[in-house]
PDB file of C-alpha atoms in Angstrom:
ATOM      1  CA  UNK A   1      34.503  43.418  22.071  1.00 87.00           C
ATOM      2  CA  UNK A   2      35.671  46.384  19.954  1.00 93.00           C
ATOM      3  CA  UNK A   3      37.597  46.522  16.720  1.00 95.00           C
ATOM      4  CA  UNK A   4      40.613  48.498  18.095  1.00 95.00           C
ATOM      5  CA  UNK A   5      41.234  46.013  20.865  1.00 95.00           C
ATOM      6  CA  UNK A   6      41.061  43.075  18.395  1.00 96.00           C
ATOM      7  CA  UNK A   7      43.459  44.889  16.052  1.00 96.00           C
ATOM      8  CA  UNK A   8      45.832  45.423  18.921  1.00 95.00           C
ATOM      9  CA  UNK A   9      45.739  41.715  19.808  1.00 95.00           C
ATOM     10  CA  UNK A  10      46.315  40.687  16.211  1.00 94.00           C
ATOM     11  CA  UNK A  11      49.319  43.064  15.844  1.00 95.00           C
ATOM     12  CA  UNK A  12      50.848  41.471  19.006  1.00 95.00           C
ATOM     13  CA  UNK A  13      50.426  38.017  17.313  1.00 92.00           C
ATOM     14  CA  UNK A  14      47.936  37.021  20.005  1.00 93.00           C
ATOM     15  CA  UNK A  15      45.436  34.300  18.995  1.00 89.00           C
ATOM     16  CA  UNK A  16      41.795  35.422  18.667  1.00 90.00           C
ATOM     17  CA  UNK A  17      38.882  33.389  19.922  1.00 92.00           C
ATOM     18  CA  UNK A  18      36.254  32.022  17.618  1.00 91.00           C
ATOM     19  CA  UNK A  19      33.774  34.667  18.818  1.00 95.00           C
ATOM     20  CA  UNK A  20      36.313  37.459  18.203  1.00 95.00           C
ATOM     21  CA  UNK A  21      36.955  36.071  14.728  1.00 92.00           C
ATOM     22  CA  UNK A  22      33.246  36.099  13.953  1.00 94.00           C
ATOM     23  CA  UNK A  23      32.994  39.685  15.313  1.00 96.00           C
ATOM     24  CA  UNK A  24      35.724  40.728  12.924  1.00 95.00           C
ATOM     25  CA  UNK A  25      34.056  38.948  10.046  1.00 93.00           C
ATOM     26  CA  UNK A  26      30.795  40.693  10.678  1.00 95.00           C
ATOM     27  CA  UNK A  27      31.956  44.111  11.814  1.00 95.00           C
ATOM     28  CA  UNK A  28      35.467  44.963  10.547  1.00 96.00           C
ATOM     29  CA  UNK A  29      35.830  46.934   7.272  1.00 96.00           C
ATOM     30  CA  UNK A  30      37.762  44.860   4.762  1.00 94.00           C
ATOM     31  CA  UNK A  31      40.264  47.683   4.193  1.00 96.00           C
ATOM     32  CA  UNK A  32      41.172  47.742   7.891  1.00 96.00           C
ATOM     33  CA  UNK A  33      41.582  43.941   8.027  1.00 95.00           C
ATOM     34  CA  UNK A  34      43.831  44.182   4.962  1.00 95.00           C
ATOM     35  CA  UNK A  35      45.883  46.922   6.634  1.00 95.00           C
ATOM     36  CA  UNK A  36      46.409  44.775   9.771  1.00 95.00           C
ATOM     37  CA  UNK A  37      47.382  41.758   7.593  1.00 92.00           C
ATOM     38  CA  UNK A  38      49.895  43.905   5.721  1.00 93.00           C
ATOM     39  CA  UNK A  39      51.407  45.207   8.998  1.00 94.00           C
ATOM     40  CA  UNK A  40      51.773  41.641  10.203  1.00 93.00           C
ATOM     41  CA  UNK A  41      53.415  40.782   6.876  1.00 91.00           C
ATOM     42  CA  UNK A  42      55.928  43.632   7.320  1.00 92.00           C
ATOM     43  CA  UNK A  43      56.894  42.331  10.737  1.00 91.00           C
ATOM     44  CA  UNK A  44      57.522  38.836   9.495  1.00 89.00           C
ATOM     45  CA  UNK A  45      59.036  39.685   6.114  1.00 89.00           C
ATOM     46  CA  UNK A  46      60.707  43.028   6.682  1.00 90.00           C
ATOM     47  CA  UNK A  47      62.672  43.034   3.468  1.00 93.00           C
ATOM     48  CA  UNK A  48      59.448  43.700   1.506  1.00 84.00           C
ATOM     49  CA  UNK A  49      60.147  41.162  -1.254  1.00 86.00           C
ATOM     50  CA  UNK A  50      57.333  39.169  -2.676  1.00 80.00           C
ATOM     51  CA  UNK A  51      58.180  35.661  -3.913  1.00 83.00           C
ATOM     52  CA  UNK A  52      56.439  32.769  -5.565  1.00 86.00           C
ATOM     53  CA  UNK A  53      57.085  29.146  -6.221  1.00 88.00           C
ATOM     54  CA  UNK A  54      56.872  27.226  -9.548  1.00 91.00           C
ATOM     55  CA  UNK A  55      55.500  23.798  -9.082  1.00 92.00           C
ATOM     56  CA  UNK A  56      53.868  21.068 -11.168  1.00 94.00           C
ATOM     57  CA  UNK A  57      50.797  19.022 -10.409  1.00 94.00           C
ATOM     58  CA  UNK A  58      51.440  15.258 -10.829  1.00 95.00           C
ATOM     59  CA  UNK A  59      48.902  12.607  -9.947  1.00 94.00           C
ATOM     60  CA  UNK A  60      49.899   9.479  -8.123  1.00 96.00           C
ATOM     61  CA  UNK A  61      46.953   7.452  -9.410  1.00 96.00           C
ATOM     62  CA  UNK A  62      43.583   8.003 -10.924  1.00 95.00           C
ATOM     63  CA  UNK A  63      42.082   4.988  -9.061  1.00 96.00           C
ATOM     64  CA  UNK A  64      39.604   6.314  -6.550  1.00 94.00           C
ATOM     65  CA  UNK A  65      36.689   5.082  -4.423  1.00 93.00           C
ATOM     66  CA  UNK A  66      35.541   8.548  -3.235  1.00 90.00           C
ATOM     67  CA  UNK A  67      32.987   8.822  -6.064  1.00 85.00           C
ATOM     68  CA  UNK A  68      32.794  12.612  -6.142  1.00 86.00           C
ATOM     69  CA  UNK A  69      29.977  13.763  -8.386  1.00 84.00           C
ATOM     70  CA  UNK A  70      32.001  16.513 -10.051  1.00 82.00           C
ATOM     71  CA  UNK A  71      35.049  14.374 -10.980  1.00 85.00           C
ATOM     72  CA  UNK A  72      35.813  13.150 -14.469  1.00 86.00           C
ATOM     73  CA  UNK A  73      39.311  12.133 -13.515  1.00 88.00           C
ATOM     74  CA  UNK A  74      38.848   9.033 -11.413  1.00 92.00           C
ATOM     75  CA  UNK A  75      38.585   5.351 -12.488  1.00 94.00           C
ATOM     76  CA  UNK A  76      37.235   2.560 -10.375  1.00 92.00           C
ATOM     77  CA  UNK A  77      39.696  -0.228  -9.322  1.00 93.00           C
ATOM     78  CA  UNK A  78      40.328  -2.611 -12.185  1.00 93.00           C
ATOM     79  CA  UNK A  79      39.258  -0.152 -14.909  1.00 94.00           C
ATOM     80  CA  UNK A  80      41.138  -0.429 -18.199  1.00 95.00           C
ATOM     81  CA  UNK A  81      42.255   3.219 -17.931  1.00 95.00           C
ATOM     82  CA  UNK A  82      43.365   2.960 -14.304  1.00 95.00           C
ATOM     83  CA  UNK A  83      47.043   3.736 -13.568  1.00 96.00           C
ATOM     84  CA  UNK A  84      49.596   4.249 -10.865  1.00 96.00           C
ATOM     85  CA  UNK A  85      52.392   6.674 -11.904  1.00 96.00           C
ATOM     86  CA  UNK A  86      55.730   4.924 -12.195  1.00 96.00           C
ATOM     87  CA  UNK A  87      59.148   6.370 -11.223  1.00 97.00           C
ATOM     88  CA  UNK A  88      60.229   6.796 -14.843  1.00 97.00           C
ATOM     89  CA  UNK A  89      57.234   9.073 -15.428  1.00 97.00           C
ATOM     90  CA  UNK A  90      58.029  11.029 -12.273  1.00 97.00           C
ATOM     91  CA  UNK A  91      61.567  11.528 -13.497  1.00 97.00           C
ATOM     92  CA  UNK A  92      60.395  12.889 -16.860  1.00 97.00           C
ATOM     93  CA  UNK A  93      57.997  15.307 -15.304  1.00 96.00           C
ATOM     94  CA  UNK A  94      60.333  16.465 -12.546  1.00 97.00           C
ATOM     95  CA  UNK A  95      63.226  16.965 -14.961  1.00 97.00           C
ATOM     96  CA  UNK A  96      60.934  19.073 -17.136  1.00 96.00           C
ATOM     97  CA  UNK A  97      59.819  21.056 -14.071  1.00 96.00           C
ATOM     98  CA  UNK A  98      63.430  21.825 -13.025  1.00 96.00           C
ATOM     99  CA  UNK A  99      64.269  22.957 -16.577  1.00 96.00           C
ATOM    100  CA  UNK A 100      61.506  25.532 -16.440  1.00 94.00           C
ATOM    101  CA  UNK A 101      62.659  26.813 -13.079  1.00 94.00           C
ATOM    102  CA  UNK A 102      60.229  24.794 -10.948  1.00 95.00           C
ATOM    103  CA  UNK A 103      61.220  23.364  -7.623  1.00 95.00           C
ATOM    104  CA  UNK A 104      58.065  21.860  -6.091  1.00 96.00           C
ATOM    105  CA  UNK A 105      55.838  18.866  -6.912  1.00 95.00           C
ATOM    106  CA  UNK A 106      52.142  19.090  -6.017  1.00 95.00           C
ATOM    107  CA  UNK A 107      51.521  15.420  -5.678  1.00 94.00           C
ATOM    108  CA  UNK A 108      47.920  14.136  -5.389  1.00 91.00           C
ATOM    109  CA  UNK A 109      45.701  11.459  -6.635  1.00 92.00           C
ATOM    110  CA  UNK A 110      42.730   9.265  -6.051  1.00 92.00           C
ATOM    111  CA  UNK A 111      41.698   7.340  -2.890  1.00 95.00           C
ATOM    112  CA  UNK A 112      43.214   4.082  -4.034  1.00 96.00           C
ATOM    113  CA  UNK A 113      41.985   1.232  -1.755  1.00 95.00           C
ATOM    114  CA  UNK A 114      45.210  -0.677  -2.232  1.00 95.00           C
ATOM    115  CA  UNK A 115      47.818   2.063  -1.621  1.00 96.00           C
ATOM    116  CA  UNK A 116      48.588   2.415   2.031  1.00 95.00           C
ATOM    117  CA  UNK A 117      51.174   4.311   4.048  1.00 97.00           C
ATOM    118  CA  UNK A 118      54.202   2.281   2.929  1.00 97.00           C
ATOM    119  CA  UNK A 119      53.469   3.127  -0.710  1.00 97.00           C
ATOM    120  CA  UNK A 120      53.688   6.855  -0.084  1.00 97.00           C
ATOM    121  CA  UNK A 121      56.640   6.721   2.295  1.00 98.00           C
ATOM    122  CA  UNK A 122      58.626   4.637  -0.235  1.00 97.00           C
ATOM    123  CA  UNK A 123      57.570   6.953  -3.019  1.00 97.00           C
ATOM    124  CA  UNK A 124      58.613  10.084  -1.107  1.00 98.00           C
ATOM    125  CA  UNK A 125      61.958   8.584  -0.072  1.00 98.00           C
ATOM    126  CA  UNK A 126      62.706   7.530  -3.618  1.00 97.00           C
ATOM    127  CA  UNK A 127      61.834  11.015  -5.083  1.00 97.00           C
ATOM    128  CA  UNK A 128      63.979  12.741  -2.382  1.00 97.00           C
ATOM    129  CA  UNK A 129      66.889  10.446  -3.090  1.00 97.00           C
ATOM    130  CA  UNK A 130      66.688  11.197  -6.798  1.00 97.00           C
ATOM    131  CA  UNK A 131      65.982  14.949  -6.259  1.00 97.00           C
ATOM    132  CA  UNK A 132      67.276  16.112  -2.872  1.00 96.00           C
ATOM    133  CA  UNK A 133      66.199  19.782  -3.513  1.00 96.00           C
ATOM    134  CA  UNK A 134      62.681  18.889  -4.600  1.00 97.00           C
ATOM    135  CA  UNK A 135      59.945  20.252  -2.422  1.00 96.00           C
ATOM    136  CA  UNK A 136      57.064  17.836  -1.880  1.00 97.00           C
ATOM    137  CA  UNK A 137      53.721  19.542  -1.446  1.00 96.00           C
ATOM    138  CA  UNK A 138      51.766  16.344  -1.341  1.00 96.00           C
ATOM    139  CA  UNK A 139      48.465  14.612  -0.590  1.00 94.00           C
ATOM    140  CA  UNK A 140      45.786  16.542   1.265  1.00 92.00           C
ATOM    141  CA  UNK A 141      43.483  16.042   4.314  1.00 94.00           C
ATOM    142  CA  UNK A 142      41.073  13.608   2.569  1.00 93.00           C
ATOM    143  CA  UNK A 143      43.995  11.487   1.361  1.00 95.00           C
ATOM    144  CA  UNK A 144      45.550  11.537   4.844  1.00 96.00           C
ATOM    145  CA  UNK A 145      42.193  10.470   6.271  1.00 96.00           C
ATOM    146  CA  UNK A 146      41.913   7.717   3.634  1.00 96.00           C
ATOM    147  CA  UNK A 147      45.463   6.375   4.425  1.00 97.00           C
ATOM    148  CA  UNK A 148      44.720   6.554   8.157  1.00 97.00           C
ATOM    149  CA  UNK A 149      41.619   4.398   7.723  1.00 96.00           C
ATOM    150  CA  UNK A 150      43.497   1.861   5.592  1.00 96.00           C
ATOM    151  CA  UNK A 151      46.215   1.607   8.225  1.00 96.00           C
ATOM    152  CA  UNK A 152      43.834   1.683  11.230  1.00 95.00           C
ATOM    153  CA  UNK A 153      46.166   4.345  12.585  1.00 95.00           C
ATOM    154  CA  UNK A 154      45.947   7.996  13.547  1.00 97.00           C
ATOM    155  CA  UNK A 155      46.345  11.170  11.583  1.00 97.00           C
ATOM    156  CA  UNK A 156      49.316  12.220  13.680  1.00 97.00           C
ATOM    157  CA  UNK A 157      51.183   8.925  13.142  1.00 97.00           C
ATOM    158  CA  UNK A 158      50.514   8.980   9.395  1.00 97.00           C
ATOM    159  CA  UNK A 159      51.669  12.595   9.059  1.00 98.00           C
ATOM    160  CA  UNK A 160      54.790  11.922  11.099  1.00 97.00           C
ATOM    161  CA  UNK A 161      55.730   9.005   8.905  1.00 97.00           C
ATOM    162  CA  UNK A 162      55.165  11.013   5.718  1.00 98.00           C
ATOM    163  CA  UNK A 163      57.181  13.942   7.018  1.00 97.00           C
ATOM    164  CA  UNK A 164      60.038  11.602   7.968  1.00 97.00           C
ATOM    165  CA  UNK A 165      59.985  10.218   4.490  1.00 97.00           C
ATOM    166  CA  UNK A 166      60.201  13.648   2.727  1.00 97.00           C
ATOM    167  CA  UNK A 167      56.814  15.407   2.896  1.00 97.00           C
ATOM    168  CA  UNK A 168      57.485  19.190   3.045  1.00 96.00           C
ATOM    169  CA  UNK A 169      53.983  20.624   3.160  1.00 96.00           C
ATOM    170  CA  UNK A 170      50.378  19.700   2.994  1.00 95.00           C
ATOM    171  CA  UNK A 171      48.019  21.118   0.340  1.00 92.00           C
ATOM    172  CA  UNK A 172      44.522  22.094   1.511  1.00 88.00           C
ATOM    173  CA  UNK A 173      42.770  20.258  -1.283  1.00 80.00           C
ATOM    174  CA  UNK A 174      39.707  18.133  -0.955  1.00 75.00           C
ATOM    175  CA  UNK A 175      37.891  20.741   1.045  1.00 69.00           C
ATOM    176  CA  UNK A 176      35.254  21.510  -1.536  1.00 75.00           C
ATOM    177  CA  UNK A 177      33.081  23.230   0.996  1.00 82.00           C
ATOM    178  CA  UNK A 178      33.524  22.630   4.703  1.00 85.00           C
ATOM    179  CA  UNK A 179      29.853  21.956   5.279  1.00 86.00           C
ATOM    180  CA  UNK A 180      28.801  18.367   5.779  1.00 89.00           C
ATOM    181  CA  UNK A 181      25.403  18.727   4.128  1.00 91.00           C
ATOM    182  CA  UNK A 182      27.080  19.849   0.875  1.00 87.00           C
ATOM    183  CA  UNK A 183      29.880  17.343   1.212  1.00 87.00           C
ATOM    184  CA  UNK A 184      27.415  14.456   1.500  1.00 87.00           C
ATOM    185  CA  UNK A 185      25.786  15.644  -1.687  1.00 87.00           C
ATOM    186  CA  UNK A 186      28.915  16.077  -3.835  1.00 85.00           C
ATOM    187  CA  UNK A 187      31.725  14.030  -2.224  1.00 86.00           C
ATOM    188  CA  UNK A 188      30.267  11.662   0.340  1.00 85.00           C
ATOM    189  CA  UNK A 189      33.261   9.302  -0.023  1.00 88.00           C
ATOM    190  CA  UNK A 190      35.622  11.893   1.417  1.00 90.00           C
ATOM    191  CA  UNK A 191      36.159  12.749   5.022  1.00 91.00           C
ATOM    192  CA  UNK A 192      33.803  15.122   6.715  1.00 92.00           C
ATOM    193  CA  UNK A 193      34.503  18.743   7.524  1.00 91.00           C
ATOM    194  CA  UNK A 194      35.613  18.154  11.073  1.00 93.00           C
ATOM    195  CA  UNK A 195      38.028  15.405  10.113  1.00 94.00           C
ATOM    196  CA  UNK A 196      39.456  17.675   7.374  1.00 93.00           C
ATOM    197  CA  UNK A 197      40.118  20.280  10.076  1.00 93.00           C
ATOM    198  CA  UNK A 198      41.490  17.622  12.452  1.00 95.00           C
ATOM    199  CA  UNK A 199      44.070  16.562   9.895  1.00 95.00           C
ATOM    200  CA  UNK A 200      45.161  20.124   9.497  1.00 95.00           C
ATOM    201  CA  UNK A 201      45.576  20.584  13.262  1.00 95.00           C
ATOM    202  CA  UNK A 202      47.823  17.526  13.366  1.00 96.00           C
ATOM    203  CA  UNK A 203      49.762  18.737  10.364  1.00 96.00           C
ATOM    204  CA  UNK A 204      50.481  22.031  12.179  1.00 94.00           C
ATOM    205  CA  UNK A 205      51.489  20.169  15.288  1.00 94.00           C
ATOM    206  CA  UNK A 206      53.949  18.133  13.196  1.00 95.00           C
ATOM    207  CA  UNK A 207      55.504  21.387  11.912  1.00 94.00           C
ATOM    208  CA  UNK A 208      54.153  21.016   8.358  1.00 95.00           C
ATOM    209  CA  UNK A 209      53.068  24.201   6.517  1.00 92.00           C
ATOM    210  CA  UNK A 210      49.675  23.944   4.852  1.00 92.00           C
ATOM    211  CA  UNK A 211      47.446  25.701   2.384  1.00 88.00           C
ATOM    212  CA  UNK A 212      43.659  25.703   1.982  1.00 83.00           C
ATOM    213  CA  UNK A 213      41.520  25.688  -1.112  1.00 80.00           C
ATOM    214  CA  UNK A 214      37.768  25.887  -1.630  1.00 78.00           C
ATOM    215  CA  UNK A 215      35.973  24.658  -4.736  1.00 72.00           C
ATOM    216  CA  UNK A 216      32.378  25.494  -5.545  1.00 66.00           C
ATOM    217  CA  UNK A 217      30.098  26.161  -8.451  1.00 59.00           C
TER     218      UNK A 217
END
């Protein structure tokens, strides 16, 4: 392997192997990788305009059984402060978002043991009926994994149903660190690293765009 050949492959939009990716990570100067990335951006977005999206984070529920050590948000089932967000609250928050120029809802919440696939598909359909232009950037791999377990289904089937009901894209939350030793220490109730990646693969197969986040410290 040599850097020039890998740069050439990347500029032709050819997929790199894992070994080639590791080689780039270890050997390629950051400035050169940035240059290649910018050249790829120019090919895909030739007008040169940079855009952003204004969204709002709304939680579906604070009921969760994942028991992450760093979380001060969740409440156990039956807790006096437990809630499931109702449609009237969504309307208030979405109306406010639109007034401020927003167009996307980042919709996430706890791993509620009683909220299965039908809850989310019904919620998404209702929100899309009320706000047809609203973009739903919702749930995340651990939540998809949780719903899949509740339904005794597959990631692919759950994602297809969610997309059909209005899901536009999948946030990459719940990653924390994609290392199972760390995940067992801080968020053992969430899916493992491989399942997180498996959900993302199925999301891409379903035509959903995704993001990825990492939390540490």
